[in-house]
XYZ file of C-alpha atoms in Angstrom:
399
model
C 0.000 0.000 0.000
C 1.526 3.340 -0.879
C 2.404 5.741 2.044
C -0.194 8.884 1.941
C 2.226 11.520 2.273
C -0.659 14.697 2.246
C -2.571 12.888 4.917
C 1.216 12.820 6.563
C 1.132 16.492 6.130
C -1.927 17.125 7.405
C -1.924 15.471 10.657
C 1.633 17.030 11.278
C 0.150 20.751 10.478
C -3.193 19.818 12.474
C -1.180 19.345 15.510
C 1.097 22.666 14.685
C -2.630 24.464 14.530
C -3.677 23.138 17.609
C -0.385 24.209 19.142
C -0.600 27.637 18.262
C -4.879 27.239 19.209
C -3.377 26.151 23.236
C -1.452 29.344 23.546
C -4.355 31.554 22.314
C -6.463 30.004 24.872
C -4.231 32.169 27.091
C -5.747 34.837 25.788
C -9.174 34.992 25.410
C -12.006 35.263 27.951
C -13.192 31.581 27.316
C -12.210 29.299 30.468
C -8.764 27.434 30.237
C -6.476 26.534 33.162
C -4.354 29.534 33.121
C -5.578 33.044 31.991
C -3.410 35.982 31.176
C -4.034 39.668 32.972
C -4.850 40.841 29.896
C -7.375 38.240 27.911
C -9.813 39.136 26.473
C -11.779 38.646 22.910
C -9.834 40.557 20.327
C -8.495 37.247 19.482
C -11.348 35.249 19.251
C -12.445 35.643 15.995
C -9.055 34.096 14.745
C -9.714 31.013 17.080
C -12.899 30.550 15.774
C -11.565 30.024 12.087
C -9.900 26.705 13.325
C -12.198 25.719 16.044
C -14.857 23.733 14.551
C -12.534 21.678 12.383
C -9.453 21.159 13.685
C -9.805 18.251 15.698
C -12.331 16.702 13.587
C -9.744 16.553 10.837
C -7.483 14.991 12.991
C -9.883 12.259 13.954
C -10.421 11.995 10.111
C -6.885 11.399 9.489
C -6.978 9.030 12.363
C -9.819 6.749 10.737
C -7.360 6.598 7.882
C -4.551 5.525 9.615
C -6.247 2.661 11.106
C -7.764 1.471 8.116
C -3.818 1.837 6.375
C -2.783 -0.146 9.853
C -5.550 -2.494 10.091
C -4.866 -3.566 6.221
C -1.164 -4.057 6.960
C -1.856 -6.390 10.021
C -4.216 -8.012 7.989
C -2.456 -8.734 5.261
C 0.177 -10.684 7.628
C -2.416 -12.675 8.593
C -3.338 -13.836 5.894
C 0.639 -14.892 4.632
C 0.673 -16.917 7.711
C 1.100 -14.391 10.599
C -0.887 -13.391 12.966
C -3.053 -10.313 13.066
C -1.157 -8.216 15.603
C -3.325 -5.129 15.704
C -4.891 -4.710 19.282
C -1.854 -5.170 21.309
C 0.105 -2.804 19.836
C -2.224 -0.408 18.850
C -3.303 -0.411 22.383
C 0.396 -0.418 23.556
C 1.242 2.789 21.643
C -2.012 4.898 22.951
C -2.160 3.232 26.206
C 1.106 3.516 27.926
C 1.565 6.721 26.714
C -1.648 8.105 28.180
C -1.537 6.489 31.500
C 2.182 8.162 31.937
C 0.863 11.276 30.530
C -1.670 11.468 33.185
C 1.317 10.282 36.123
C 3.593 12.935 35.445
C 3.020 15.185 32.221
C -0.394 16.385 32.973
C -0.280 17.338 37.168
C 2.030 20.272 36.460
C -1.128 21.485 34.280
C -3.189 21.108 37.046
C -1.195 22.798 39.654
C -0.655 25.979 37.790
C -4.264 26.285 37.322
C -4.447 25.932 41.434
C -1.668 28.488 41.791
C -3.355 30.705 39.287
C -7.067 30.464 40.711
C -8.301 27.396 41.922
C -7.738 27.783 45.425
C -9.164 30.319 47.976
C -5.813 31.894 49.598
C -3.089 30.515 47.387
C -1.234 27.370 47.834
C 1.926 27.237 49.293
C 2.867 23.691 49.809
C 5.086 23.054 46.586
C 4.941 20.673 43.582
C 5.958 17.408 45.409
C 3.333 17.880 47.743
C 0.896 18.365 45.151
C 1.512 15.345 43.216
C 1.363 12.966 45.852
C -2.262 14.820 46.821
C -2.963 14.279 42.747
C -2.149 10.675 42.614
C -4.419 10.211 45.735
C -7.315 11.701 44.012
C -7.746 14.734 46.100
C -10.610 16.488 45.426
C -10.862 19.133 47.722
C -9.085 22.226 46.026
C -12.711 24.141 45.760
C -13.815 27.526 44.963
C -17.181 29.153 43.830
C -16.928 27.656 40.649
C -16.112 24.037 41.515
C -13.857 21.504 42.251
C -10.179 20.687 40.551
C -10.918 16.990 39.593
C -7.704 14.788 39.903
C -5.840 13.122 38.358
C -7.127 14.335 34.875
C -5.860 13.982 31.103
C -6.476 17.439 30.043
C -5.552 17.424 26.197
C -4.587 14.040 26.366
C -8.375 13.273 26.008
C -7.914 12.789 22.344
C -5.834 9.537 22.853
C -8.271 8.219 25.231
C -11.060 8.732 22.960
C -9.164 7.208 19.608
C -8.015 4.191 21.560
C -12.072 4.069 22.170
C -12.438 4.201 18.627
C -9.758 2.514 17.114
C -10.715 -0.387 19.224
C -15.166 -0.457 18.479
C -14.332 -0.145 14.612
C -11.485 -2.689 14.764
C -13.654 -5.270 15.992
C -16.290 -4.268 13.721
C -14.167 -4.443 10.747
C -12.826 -7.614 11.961
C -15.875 -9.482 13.065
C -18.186 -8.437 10.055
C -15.427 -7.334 7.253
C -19.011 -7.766 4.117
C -20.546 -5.519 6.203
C -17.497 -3.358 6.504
C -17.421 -3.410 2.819
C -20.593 -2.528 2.061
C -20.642 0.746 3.581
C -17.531 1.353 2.356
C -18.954 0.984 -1.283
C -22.130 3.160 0.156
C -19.942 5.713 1.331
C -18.171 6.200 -1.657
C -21.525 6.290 -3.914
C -22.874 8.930 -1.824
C -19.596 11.107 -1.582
C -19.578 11.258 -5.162
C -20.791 14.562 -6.681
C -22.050 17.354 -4.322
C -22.940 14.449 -2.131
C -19.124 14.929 -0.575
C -20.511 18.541 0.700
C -24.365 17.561 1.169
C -24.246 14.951 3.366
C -21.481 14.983 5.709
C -23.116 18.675 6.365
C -26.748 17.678 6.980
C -25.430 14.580 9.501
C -23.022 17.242 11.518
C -25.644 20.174 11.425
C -28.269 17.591 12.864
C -26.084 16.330 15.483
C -25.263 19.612 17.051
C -28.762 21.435 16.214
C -30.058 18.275 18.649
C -27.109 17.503 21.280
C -25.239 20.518 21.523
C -27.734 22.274 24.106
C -28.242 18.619 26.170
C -24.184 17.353 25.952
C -22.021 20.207 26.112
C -18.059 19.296 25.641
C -16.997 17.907 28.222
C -13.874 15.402 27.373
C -15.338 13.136 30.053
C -15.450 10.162 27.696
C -18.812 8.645 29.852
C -20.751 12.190 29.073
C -19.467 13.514 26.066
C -22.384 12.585 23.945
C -22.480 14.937 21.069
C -18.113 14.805 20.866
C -18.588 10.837 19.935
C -21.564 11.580 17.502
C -19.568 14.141 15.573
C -15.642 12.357 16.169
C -16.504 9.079 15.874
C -18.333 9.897 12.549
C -16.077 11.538 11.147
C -13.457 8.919 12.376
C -15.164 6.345 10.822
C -15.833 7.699 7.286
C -11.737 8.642 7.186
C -11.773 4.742 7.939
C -13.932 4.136 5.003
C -12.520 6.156 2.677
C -8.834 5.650 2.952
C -8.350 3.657 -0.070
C -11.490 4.819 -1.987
C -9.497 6.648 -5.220
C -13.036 8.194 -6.737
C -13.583 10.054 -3.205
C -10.082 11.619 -2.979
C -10.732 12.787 -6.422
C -13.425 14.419 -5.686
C -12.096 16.235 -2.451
C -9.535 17.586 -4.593
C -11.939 18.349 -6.970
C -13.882 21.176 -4.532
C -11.474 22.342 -2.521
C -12.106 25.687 -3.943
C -15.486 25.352 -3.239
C -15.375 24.192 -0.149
C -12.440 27.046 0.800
C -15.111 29.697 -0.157
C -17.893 28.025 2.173
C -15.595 27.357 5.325
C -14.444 31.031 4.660
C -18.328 32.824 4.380
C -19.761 30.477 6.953
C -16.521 31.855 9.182
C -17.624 34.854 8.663
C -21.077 34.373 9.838
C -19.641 32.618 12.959
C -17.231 35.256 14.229
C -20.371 37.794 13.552
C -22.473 35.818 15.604
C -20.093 35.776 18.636
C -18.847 38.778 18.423
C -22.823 40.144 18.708
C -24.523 37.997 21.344
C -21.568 37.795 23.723
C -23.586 39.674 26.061
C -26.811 39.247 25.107
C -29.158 35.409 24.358
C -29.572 35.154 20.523
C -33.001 34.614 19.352
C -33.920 30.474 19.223
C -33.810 30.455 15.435
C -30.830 32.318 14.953
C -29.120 30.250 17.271
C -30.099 27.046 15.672
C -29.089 28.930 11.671
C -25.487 29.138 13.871
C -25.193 25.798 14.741
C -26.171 24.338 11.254
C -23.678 27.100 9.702
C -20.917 25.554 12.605
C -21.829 22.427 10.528
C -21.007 24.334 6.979
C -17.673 25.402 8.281
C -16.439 22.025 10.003
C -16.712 19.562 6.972
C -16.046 22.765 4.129
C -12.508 22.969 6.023
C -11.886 19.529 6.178
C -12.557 19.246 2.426
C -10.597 22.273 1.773
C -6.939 21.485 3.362
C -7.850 17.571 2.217
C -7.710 18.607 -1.185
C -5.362 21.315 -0.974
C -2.915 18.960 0.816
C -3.683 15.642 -2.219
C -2.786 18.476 -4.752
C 0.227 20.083 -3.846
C 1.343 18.358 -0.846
C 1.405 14.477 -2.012
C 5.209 14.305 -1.211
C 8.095 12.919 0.646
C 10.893 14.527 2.045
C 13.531 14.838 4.882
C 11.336 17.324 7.013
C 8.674 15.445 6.864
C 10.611 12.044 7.668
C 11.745 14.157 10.993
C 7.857 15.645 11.645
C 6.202 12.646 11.411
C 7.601 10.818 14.699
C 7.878 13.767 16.392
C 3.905 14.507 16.225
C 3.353 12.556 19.291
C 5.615 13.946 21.892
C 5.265 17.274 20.716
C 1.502 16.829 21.342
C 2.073 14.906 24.463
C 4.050 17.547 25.978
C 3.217 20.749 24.467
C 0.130 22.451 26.459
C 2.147 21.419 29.825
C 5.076 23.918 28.616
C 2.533 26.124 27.439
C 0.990 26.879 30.707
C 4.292 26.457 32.819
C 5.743 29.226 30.466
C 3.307 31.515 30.552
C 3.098 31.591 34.333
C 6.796 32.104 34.888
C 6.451 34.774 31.816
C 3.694 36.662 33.984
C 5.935 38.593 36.139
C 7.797 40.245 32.892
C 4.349 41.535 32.222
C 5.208 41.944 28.355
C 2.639 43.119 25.896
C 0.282 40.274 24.313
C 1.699 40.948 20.452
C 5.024 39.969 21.959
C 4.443 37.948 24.920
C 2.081 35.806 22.565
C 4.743 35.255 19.755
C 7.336 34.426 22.418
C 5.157 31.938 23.911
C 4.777 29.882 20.431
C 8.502 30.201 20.056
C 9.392 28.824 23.592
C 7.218 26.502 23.721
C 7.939 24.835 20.171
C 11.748 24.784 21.150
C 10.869 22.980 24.635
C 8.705 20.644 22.517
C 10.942 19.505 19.864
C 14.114 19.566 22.383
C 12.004 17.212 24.818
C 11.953 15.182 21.290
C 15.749 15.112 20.781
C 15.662 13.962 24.228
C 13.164 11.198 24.210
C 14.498 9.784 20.729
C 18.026 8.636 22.091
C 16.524 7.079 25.483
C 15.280 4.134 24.775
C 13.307 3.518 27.707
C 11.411 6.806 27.339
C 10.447 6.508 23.490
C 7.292 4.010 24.183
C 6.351 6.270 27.152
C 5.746 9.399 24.530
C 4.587 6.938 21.604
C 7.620 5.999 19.820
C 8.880 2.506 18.926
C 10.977 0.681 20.507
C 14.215 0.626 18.964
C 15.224 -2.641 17.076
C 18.218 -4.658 18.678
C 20.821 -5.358 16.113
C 20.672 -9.072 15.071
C 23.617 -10.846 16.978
C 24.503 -13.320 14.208
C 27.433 -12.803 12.416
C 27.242 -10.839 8.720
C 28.224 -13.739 6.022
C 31.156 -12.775 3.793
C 30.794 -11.703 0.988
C 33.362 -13.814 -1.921
């Protein structure tokens, strides 16, 4: 099976997006762990241009991947192997989320009690902290609730794809006709303006009727209307990862799509922007959440068939990205809010401070990286394989 290089692409520019998405969090007024002095919602307009997409196309991307992994395993099987799937898929998500939540994620947590959480400040250090965390301490309180430990913050998104990975995997294995067919049913109806009809009327109806009963919550048990939309979308990047017609016609309205992502934008940031204070009439708030709908699976189309057009190569950066996605990811909103704490005190302008933050925080990211590539004990912690051993047997000569 050939390697999809623009699906490489886009998961590794997804993630850079959802960096950059973490440090605006810092400032504006929404509710994040750690808030700067100075947020506020000049910048919010910007964050809504990625946020209805961006980790939908990454669970997209992820539906692909399985079905590209799934298809490998399988095809061992069926040369006389066995079909080692689970284990290690479960391995590579697993490990690295329960250490995530041991040691990468509490410094997240106490940050946001230094920063708000606590009535009085805290003044007992880190180490005292953690061993509070891993007892599952829940009485750091204030008037607007309780710090819930231990927690996976961001790493949510591996606890839900294991979830998925694993529910289609046994679909696909127990009932692979089945599989099939609504592969072939997916492609028919993608075909056409299908690929922009219907992905739009499923998302628009989810969130038009779960949206005001399951809000987000990353809770996995109560995150109702997060599985409808991610698990869709995770299983139609499943389906369609080897369907040629459909990746045609992605390409084929990207421009399209670019121009309704763009306009229903538009309509998004106005709406926001206008009702921050005030309730928005019923109808006009159910026009917004349909329109959220317009701009979620427009983008997706859009940088799909941007990326199949002009991205659909290899290279030596990308040969470096690739691996690195994963720690980066795994580590990246802990430096974000440890560096914007200790940069609190400089009290630099936002247009600076904010730049700086990207900056610092990429180089801690992708130094962590160098780091956890040449330790071999750390590299399955953070997602990476395990390095081969060299085989012991002597190399024949050669006459």
């Amino acid at each position: 099976m050939e390697r999809r290089y623009d699906l490489d692409w886009v998961r590794v520019c997804a993630f850079g997006v959802l960096v950059l998405y973490h440090v605006g969090m810092y400032y504006v007024s929404w509710d994040w762990h750690v808030k700067s002095p100075q947020a506020g919602p000049a910048l919010e307009p910007l964050m809504l241009l990625s946020g209805p997409w961006r980790l939908s196309l990454l669970f997209l991307v992820s539906g692909a991947a399985t079905a590209f992994l799934l298809g490998k395993a399988q095809a061992a099987q069926a040369a006389g192997g066995r079909l080692r799937f689970f284990g290690p898929r479960s391995w590579r998500l697993l490990l690295p989320l329960a250490f995530g939540m041991l040691v990468i994620v509490p410094p997240q947590a106490y940050y946001e009690l230094l920063d708000s959480r606590y009535p009085g400040g805290y003044h007992d250090g880190y180490l005292a902290f953690w061993l509070r965390y891993l007892k599952a301490d829940s009485t750091f309180c204030d008037d607007d609730g309780c710090l819930h430990l231990p927690t996976w913050n961001h790493l949510w998104f591996v606890a839900y794809l294991w979830v998925y990975t694993m529910v289609l995997g046994v679909l696909a294995v127990a009932a692979p006709r089945a599989v099939e067919r609504l592969r072939g049913g997916l492609a028919r109806a993608l075909g056409g303006w299908g690929l922009l009809v219907w992905p739009i009327l499923f998302l628009a109806a989810a969130r038009i009727a779960l949206i005001g009963r399951f809000g987000s919550t990353h809770g996995l048990t109560d995150d109702w209307y997060n599985h409808v939309q991610y698990f869709a979308v995770f299983v139609a990047g499943f389906l369609i990862a080897r369907s040629g017609p459909v990746w045609d016609a992605i390409e084929r309205r990207r421009w399209t799509a670019l121009g309704l992502a763009l306009a229903a934008w538009a309509f998004i940031a106005w709406y926001f922007a206008a009702y921050a204070d005030t309730d928005p009439p019923a109808m006009l708030r159910q026009a917004q959440r349909a329109i959220w709908a317009v701009q979620q699976w427009c983008a997706i189309v859009a940088v799909l068939g941007f990326a199949r057009r002009f991205a659909a190569h290899d290279g030596p950066l990308l040969r470096y990205l690739v691996p690195a996605v994963f720690p980066v990811y795994i580590l990246h909103q802990t430096l974000i809010v440890i560096l914007a704490y200790q940069l609190r005190p400089l009290a630099l302008p936002p247009l600076l401070e904010g730049p700086l933050l990207v900056v610092l925080t990429l180089a801690g990211c992708f130094g962590g990286y160098e780091l956890i590539r040449r330790i071999g004990w750390l590299r399955p912690l953070f997602g990476l394989k395990a390095r081969s051993r060299p085989d012991p047997r002597p190399v024949p000569a050669v006459p």
